[in-house]
PDB file of N, CA and C in Angstrom:
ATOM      1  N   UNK A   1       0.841  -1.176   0.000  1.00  0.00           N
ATOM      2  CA  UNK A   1       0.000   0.000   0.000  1.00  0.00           C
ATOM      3  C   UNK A   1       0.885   1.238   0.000  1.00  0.00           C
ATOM      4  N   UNK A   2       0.540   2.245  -1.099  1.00  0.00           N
ATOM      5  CA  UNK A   2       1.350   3.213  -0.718  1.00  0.00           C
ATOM      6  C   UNK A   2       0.992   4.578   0.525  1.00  0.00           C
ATOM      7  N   UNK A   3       2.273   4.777   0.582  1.00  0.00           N
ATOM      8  CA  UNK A   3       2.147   6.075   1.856  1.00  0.00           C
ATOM      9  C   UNK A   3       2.040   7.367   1.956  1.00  0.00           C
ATOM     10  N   UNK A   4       0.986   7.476   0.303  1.00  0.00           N
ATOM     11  CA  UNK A   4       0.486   8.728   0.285  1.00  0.00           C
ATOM     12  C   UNK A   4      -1.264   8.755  -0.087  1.00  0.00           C
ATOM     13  N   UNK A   5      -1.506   9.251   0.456  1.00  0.00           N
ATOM     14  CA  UNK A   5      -3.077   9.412   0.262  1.00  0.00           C
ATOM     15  C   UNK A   5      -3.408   9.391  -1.258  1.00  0.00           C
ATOM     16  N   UNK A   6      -4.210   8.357  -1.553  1.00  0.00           N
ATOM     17  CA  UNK A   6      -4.901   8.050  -3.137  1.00  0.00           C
ATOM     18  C   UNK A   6      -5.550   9.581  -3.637  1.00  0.00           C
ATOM     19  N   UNK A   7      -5.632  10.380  -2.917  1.00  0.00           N
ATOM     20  CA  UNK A   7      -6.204  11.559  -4.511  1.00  0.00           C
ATOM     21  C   UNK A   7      -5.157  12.730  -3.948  1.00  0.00           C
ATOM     22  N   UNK A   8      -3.799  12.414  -3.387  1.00  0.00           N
ATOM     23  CA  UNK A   8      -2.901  13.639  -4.006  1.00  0.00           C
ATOM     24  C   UNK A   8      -1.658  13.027  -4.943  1.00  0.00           C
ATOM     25  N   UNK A   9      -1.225  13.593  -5.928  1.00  0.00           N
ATOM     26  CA  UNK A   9       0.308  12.896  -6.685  1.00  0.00           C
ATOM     27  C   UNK A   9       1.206  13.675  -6.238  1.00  0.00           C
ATOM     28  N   UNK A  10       2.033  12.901  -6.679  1.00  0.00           N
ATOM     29  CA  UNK A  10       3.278  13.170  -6.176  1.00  0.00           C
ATOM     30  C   UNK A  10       3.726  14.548  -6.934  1.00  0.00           C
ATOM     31  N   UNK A  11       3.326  15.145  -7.620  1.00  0.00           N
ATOM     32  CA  UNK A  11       3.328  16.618  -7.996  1.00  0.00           C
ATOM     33  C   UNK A  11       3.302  17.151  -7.006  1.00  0.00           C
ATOM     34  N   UNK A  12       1.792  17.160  -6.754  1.00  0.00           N
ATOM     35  CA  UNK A  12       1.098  18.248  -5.558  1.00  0.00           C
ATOM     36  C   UNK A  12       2.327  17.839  -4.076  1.00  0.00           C
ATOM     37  N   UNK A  13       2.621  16.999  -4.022  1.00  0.00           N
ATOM     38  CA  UNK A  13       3.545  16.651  -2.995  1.00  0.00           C
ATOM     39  C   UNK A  13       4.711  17.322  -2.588  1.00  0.00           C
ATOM     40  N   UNK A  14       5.446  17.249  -3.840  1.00  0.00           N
ATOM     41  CA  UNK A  14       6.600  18.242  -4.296  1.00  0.00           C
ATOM     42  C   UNK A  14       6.099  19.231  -4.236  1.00  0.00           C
ATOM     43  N   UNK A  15       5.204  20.125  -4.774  1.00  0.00           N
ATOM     44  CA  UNK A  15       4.924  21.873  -4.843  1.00  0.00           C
ATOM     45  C   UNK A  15       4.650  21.926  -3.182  1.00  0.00           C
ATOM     46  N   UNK A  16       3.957  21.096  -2.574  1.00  0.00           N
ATOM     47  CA  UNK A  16       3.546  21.729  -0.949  1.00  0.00           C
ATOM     48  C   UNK A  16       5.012  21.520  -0.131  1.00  0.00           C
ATOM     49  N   UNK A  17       5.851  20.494  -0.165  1.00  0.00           N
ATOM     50  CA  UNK A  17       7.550  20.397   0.374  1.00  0.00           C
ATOM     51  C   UNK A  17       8.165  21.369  -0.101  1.00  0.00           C
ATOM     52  N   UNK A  18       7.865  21.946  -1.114  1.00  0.00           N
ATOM     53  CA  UNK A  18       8.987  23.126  -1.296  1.00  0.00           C
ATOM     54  C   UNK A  18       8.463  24.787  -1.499  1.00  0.00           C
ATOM     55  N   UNK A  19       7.565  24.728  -0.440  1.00  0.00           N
ATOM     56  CA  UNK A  19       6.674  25.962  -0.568  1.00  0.00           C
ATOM     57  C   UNK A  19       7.406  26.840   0.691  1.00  0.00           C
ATOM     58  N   UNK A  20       8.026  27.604   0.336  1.00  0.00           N
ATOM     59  CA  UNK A  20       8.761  28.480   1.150  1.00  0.00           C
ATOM     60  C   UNK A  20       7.907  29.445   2.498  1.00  0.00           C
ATOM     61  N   UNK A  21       8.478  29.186   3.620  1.00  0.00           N
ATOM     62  CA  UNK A  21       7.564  29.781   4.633  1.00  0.00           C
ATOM     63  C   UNK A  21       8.190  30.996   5.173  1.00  0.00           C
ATOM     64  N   UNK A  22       7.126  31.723   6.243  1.00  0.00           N
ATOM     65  CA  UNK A  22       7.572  32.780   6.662  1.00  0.00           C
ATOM     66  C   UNK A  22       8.893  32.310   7.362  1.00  0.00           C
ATOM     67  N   UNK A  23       8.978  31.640   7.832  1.00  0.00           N
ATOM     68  CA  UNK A  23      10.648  31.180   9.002  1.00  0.00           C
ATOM     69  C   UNK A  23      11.310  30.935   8.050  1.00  0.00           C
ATOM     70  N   UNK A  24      11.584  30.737   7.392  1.00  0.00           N
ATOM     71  CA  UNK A  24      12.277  30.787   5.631  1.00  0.00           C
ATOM     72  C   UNK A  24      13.183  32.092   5.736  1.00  0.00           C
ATOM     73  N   UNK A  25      14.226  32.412   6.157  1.00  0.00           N
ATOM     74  CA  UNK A  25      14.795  33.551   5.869  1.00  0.00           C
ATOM     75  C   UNK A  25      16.419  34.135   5.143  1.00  0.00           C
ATOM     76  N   UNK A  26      15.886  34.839   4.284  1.00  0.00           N
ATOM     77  CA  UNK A  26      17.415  35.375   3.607  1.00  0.00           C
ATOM     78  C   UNK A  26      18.757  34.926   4.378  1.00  0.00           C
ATOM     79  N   UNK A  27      19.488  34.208   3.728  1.00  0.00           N
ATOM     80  CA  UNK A  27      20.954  34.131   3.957  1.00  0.00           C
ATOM     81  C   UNK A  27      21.809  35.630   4.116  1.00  0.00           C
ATOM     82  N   UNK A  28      21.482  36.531   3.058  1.00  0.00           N
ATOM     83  CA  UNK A  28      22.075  37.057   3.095  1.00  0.00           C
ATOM     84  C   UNK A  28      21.530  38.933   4.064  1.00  0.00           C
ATOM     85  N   UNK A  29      20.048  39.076   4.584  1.00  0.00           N
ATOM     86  CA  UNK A  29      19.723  40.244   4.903  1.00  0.00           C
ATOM     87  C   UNK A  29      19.161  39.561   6.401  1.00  0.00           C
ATOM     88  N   UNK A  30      18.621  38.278   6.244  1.00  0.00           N
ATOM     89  CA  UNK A  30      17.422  37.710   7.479  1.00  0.00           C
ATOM     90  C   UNK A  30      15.989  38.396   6.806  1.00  0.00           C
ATOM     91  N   UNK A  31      15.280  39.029   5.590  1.00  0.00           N
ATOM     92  CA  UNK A  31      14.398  38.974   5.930  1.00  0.00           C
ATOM     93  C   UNK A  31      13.786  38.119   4.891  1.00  0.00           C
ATOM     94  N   UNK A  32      12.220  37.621   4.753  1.00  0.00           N
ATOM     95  CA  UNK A  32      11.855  36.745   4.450  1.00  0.00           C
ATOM     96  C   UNK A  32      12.463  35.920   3.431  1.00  0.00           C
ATOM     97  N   UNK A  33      12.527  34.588   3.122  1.00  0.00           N
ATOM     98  CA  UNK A  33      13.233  34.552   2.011  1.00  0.00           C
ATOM     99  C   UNK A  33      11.834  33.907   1.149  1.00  0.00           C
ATOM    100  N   UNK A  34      11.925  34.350  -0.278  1.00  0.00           N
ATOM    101  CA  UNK A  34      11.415  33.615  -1.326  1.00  0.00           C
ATOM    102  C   UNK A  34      12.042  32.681  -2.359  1.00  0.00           C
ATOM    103  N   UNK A  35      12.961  32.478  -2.703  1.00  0.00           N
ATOM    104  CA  UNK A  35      13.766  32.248  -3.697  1.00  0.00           C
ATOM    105  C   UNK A  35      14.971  31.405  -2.286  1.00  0.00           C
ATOM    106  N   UNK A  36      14.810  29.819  -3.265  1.00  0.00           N
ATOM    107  CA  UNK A  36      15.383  28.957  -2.639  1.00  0.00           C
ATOM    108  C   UNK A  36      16.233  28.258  -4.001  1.00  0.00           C
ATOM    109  N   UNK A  37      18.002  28.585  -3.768  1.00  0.00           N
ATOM    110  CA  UNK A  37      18.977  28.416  -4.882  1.00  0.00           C
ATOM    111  C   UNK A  37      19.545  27.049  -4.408  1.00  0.00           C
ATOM    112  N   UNK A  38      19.566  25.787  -4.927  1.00  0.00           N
ATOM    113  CA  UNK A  38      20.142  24.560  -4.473  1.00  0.00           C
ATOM    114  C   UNK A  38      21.232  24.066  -5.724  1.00  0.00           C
ATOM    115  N   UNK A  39      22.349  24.380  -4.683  1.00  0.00           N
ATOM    116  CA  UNK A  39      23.949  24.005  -5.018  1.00  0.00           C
ATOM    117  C   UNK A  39      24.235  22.498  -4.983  1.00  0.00           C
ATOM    118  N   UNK A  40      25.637  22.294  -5.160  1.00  0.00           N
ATOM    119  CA  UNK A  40      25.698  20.839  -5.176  1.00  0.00           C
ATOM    120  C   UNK A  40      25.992  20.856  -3.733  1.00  0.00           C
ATOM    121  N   UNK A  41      26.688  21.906  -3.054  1.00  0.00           N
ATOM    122  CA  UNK A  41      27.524  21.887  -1.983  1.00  0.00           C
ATOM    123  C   UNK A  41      26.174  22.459  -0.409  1.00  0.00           C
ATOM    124  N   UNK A  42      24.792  22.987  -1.294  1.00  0.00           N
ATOM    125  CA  UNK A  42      23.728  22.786   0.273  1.00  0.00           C
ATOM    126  C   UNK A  42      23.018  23.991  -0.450  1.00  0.00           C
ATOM    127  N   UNK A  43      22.660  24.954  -0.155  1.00  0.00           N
ATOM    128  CA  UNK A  43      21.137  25.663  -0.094  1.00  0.00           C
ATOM    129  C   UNK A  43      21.172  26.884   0.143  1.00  0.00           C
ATOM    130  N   UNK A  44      21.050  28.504  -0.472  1.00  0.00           N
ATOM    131  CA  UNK A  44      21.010  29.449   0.129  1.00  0.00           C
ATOM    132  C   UNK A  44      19.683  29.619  -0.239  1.00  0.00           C
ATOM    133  N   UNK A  45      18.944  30.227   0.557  1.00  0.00           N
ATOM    134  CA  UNK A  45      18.283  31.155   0.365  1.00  0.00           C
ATOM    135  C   UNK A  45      17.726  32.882   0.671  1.00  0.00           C
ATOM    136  N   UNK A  46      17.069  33.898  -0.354  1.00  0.00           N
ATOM    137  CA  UNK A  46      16.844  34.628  -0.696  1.00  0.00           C
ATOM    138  C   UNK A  46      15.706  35.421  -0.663  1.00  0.00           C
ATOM    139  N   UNK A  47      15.464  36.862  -0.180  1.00  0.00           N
ATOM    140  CA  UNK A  47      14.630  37.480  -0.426  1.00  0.00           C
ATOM    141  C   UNK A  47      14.359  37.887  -1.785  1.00  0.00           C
ATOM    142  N   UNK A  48      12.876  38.772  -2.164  1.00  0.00           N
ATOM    143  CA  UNK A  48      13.392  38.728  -3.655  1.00  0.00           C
ATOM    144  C   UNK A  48      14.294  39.813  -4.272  1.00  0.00           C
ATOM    145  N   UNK A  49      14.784  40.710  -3.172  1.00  0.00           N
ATOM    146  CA  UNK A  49      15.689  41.454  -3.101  1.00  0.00           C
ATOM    147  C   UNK A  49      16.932  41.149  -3.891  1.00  0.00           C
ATOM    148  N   UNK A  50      17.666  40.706  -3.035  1.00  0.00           N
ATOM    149  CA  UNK A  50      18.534  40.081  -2.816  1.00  0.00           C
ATOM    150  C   UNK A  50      18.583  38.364  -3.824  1.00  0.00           C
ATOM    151  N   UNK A  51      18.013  38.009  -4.287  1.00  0.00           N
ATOM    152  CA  UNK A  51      17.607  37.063  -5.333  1.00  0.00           C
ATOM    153  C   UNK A  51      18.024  37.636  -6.731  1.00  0.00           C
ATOM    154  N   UNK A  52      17.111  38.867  -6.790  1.00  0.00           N
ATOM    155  CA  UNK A  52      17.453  39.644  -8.470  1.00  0.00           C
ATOM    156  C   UNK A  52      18.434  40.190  -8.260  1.00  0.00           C
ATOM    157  N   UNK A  53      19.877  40.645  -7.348  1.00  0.00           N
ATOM    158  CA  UNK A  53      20.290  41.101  -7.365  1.00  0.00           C
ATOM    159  C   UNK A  53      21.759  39.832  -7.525  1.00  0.00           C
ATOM    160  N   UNK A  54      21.830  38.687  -6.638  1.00  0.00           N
ATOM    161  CA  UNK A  54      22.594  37.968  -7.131  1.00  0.00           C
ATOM    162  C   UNK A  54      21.875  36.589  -7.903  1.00  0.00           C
ATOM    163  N   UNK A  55      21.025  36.517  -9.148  1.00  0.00           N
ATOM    164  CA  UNK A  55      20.418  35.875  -9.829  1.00  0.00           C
ATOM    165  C   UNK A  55      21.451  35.385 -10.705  1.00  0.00           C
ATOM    166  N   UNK A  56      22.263  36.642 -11.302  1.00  0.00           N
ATOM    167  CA  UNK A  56      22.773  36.187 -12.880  1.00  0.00           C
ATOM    168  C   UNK A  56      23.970  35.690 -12.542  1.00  0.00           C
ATOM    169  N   UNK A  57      24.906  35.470 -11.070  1.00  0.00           N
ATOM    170  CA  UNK A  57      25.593  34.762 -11.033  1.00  0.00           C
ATOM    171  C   UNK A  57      25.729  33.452 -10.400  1.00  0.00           C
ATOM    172  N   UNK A  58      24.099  33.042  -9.408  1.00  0.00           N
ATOM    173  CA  UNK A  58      23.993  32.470  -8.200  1.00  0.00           C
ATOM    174  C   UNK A  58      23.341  31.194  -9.497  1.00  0.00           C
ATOM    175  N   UNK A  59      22.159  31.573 -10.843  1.00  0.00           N
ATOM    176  CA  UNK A  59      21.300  30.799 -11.205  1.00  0.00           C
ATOM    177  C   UNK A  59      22.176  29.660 -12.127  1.00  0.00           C
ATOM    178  N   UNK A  60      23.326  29.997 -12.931  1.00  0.00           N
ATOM    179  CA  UNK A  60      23.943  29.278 -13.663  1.00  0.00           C
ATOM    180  C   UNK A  60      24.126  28.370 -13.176  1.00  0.00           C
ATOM    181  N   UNK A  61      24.956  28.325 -11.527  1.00  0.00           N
ATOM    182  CA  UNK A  61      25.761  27.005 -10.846  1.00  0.00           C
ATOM    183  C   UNK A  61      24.679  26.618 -10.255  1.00  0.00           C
ATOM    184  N   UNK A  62      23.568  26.853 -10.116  1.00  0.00           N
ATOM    185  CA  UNK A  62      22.285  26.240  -9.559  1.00  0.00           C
ATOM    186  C   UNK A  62      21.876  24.883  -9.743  1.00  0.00           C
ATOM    187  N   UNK A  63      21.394  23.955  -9.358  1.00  0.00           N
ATOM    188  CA  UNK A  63      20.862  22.647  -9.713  1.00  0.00           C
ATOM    189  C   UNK A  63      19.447  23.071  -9.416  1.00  0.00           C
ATOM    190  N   UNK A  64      18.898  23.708  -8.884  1.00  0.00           N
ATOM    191  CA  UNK A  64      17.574  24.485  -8.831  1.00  0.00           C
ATOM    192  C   UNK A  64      17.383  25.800  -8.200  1.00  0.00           C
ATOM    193  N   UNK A  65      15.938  26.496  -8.747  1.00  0.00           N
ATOM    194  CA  UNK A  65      16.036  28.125  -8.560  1.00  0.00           C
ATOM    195  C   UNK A  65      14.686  27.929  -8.042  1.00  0.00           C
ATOM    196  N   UNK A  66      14.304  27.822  -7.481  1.00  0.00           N
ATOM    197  CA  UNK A  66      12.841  27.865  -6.417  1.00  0.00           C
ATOM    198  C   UNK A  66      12.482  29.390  -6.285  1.00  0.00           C
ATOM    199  N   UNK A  67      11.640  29.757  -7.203  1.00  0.00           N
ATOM    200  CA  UNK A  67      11.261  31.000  -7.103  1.00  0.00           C
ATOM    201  C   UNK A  67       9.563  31.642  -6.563  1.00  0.00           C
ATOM    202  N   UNK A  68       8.991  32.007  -6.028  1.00  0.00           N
ATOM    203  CA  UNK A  68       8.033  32.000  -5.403  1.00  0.00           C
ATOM    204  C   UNK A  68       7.746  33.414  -5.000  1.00  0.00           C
ATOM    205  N   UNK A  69       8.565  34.458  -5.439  1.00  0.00           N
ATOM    206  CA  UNK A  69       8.789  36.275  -5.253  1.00  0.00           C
ATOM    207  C   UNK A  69       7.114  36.800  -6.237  1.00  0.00           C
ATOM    208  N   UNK A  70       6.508  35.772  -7.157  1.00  0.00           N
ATOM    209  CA  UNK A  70       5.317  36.149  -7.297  1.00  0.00           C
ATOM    210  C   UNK A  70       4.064  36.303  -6.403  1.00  0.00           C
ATOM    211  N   UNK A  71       4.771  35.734  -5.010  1.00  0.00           N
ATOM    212  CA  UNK A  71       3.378  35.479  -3.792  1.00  0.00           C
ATOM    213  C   UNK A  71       3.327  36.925  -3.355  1.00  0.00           C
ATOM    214  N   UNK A  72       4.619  37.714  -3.776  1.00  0.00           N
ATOM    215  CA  UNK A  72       4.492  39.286  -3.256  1.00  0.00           C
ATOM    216  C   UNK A  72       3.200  40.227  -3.628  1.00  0.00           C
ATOM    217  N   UNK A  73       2.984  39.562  -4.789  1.00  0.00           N
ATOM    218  CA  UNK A  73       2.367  40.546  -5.492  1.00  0.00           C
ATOM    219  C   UNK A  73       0.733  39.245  -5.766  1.00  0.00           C
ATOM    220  N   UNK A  74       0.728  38.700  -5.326  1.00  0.00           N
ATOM    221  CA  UNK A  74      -0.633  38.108  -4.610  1.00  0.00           C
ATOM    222  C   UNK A  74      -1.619  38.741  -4.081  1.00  0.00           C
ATOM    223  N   UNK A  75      -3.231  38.656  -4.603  1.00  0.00           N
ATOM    224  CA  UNK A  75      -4.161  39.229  -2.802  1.00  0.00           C
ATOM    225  C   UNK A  75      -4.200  38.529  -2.484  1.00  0.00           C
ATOM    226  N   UNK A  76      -4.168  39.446  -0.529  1.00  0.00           N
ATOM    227  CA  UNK A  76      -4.271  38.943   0.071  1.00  0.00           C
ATOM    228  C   UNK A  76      -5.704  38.598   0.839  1.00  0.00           C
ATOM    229  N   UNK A  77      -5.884  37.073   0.835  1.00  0.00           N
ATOM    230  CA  UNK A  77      -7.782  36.993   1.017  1.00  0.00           C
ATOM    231  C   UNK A  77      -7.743  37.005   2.859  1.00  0.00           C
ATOM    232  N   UNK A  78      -8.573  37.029   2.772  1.00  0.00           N
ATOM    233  CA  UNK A  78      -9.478  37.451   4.542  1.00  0.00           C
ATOM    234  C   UNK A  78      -9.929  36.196   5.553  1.00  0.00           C
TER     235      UNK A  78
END
């Protein structure tokens, strides 16, 4: 039997594990981070500040760019 509930896939699985939270915070300022850069060597992450600002040299050596700086500009519901 498997050990995930029959009506979520393993998509939806992955997008909710790597959904960046408020305790999530910039490596490089402390404040929130959005943007999660995974190296071979471990993990920084980024506000979206600080993301667009070291993007064009941080994204190349990247093995992934977890970007999520669109929730900024989200409404917010009640």
């Amino acid at each position: 039997m498997s050990q995930f509930a029959s009506d979520s896939t393993v998509d939806e699985l992955e997008v909710a594990a790597a959904m960046l939270t408020g305790l999530d915070r910039c490596d490089y300022c402390g404040a929130q981070a959005y943007v999660k850069a995974t190296l071979a060597t471990g993990e920084l992450l980024f506000c979206a500040h600080h993301a667009a600002e070291f993007k064009e040299k941080v994204q190349p050596i990247a093995l992934d760019w977890h970007d999520e700086s669109s929730r900024l500009l989200a409404p917010v519901s009640d």
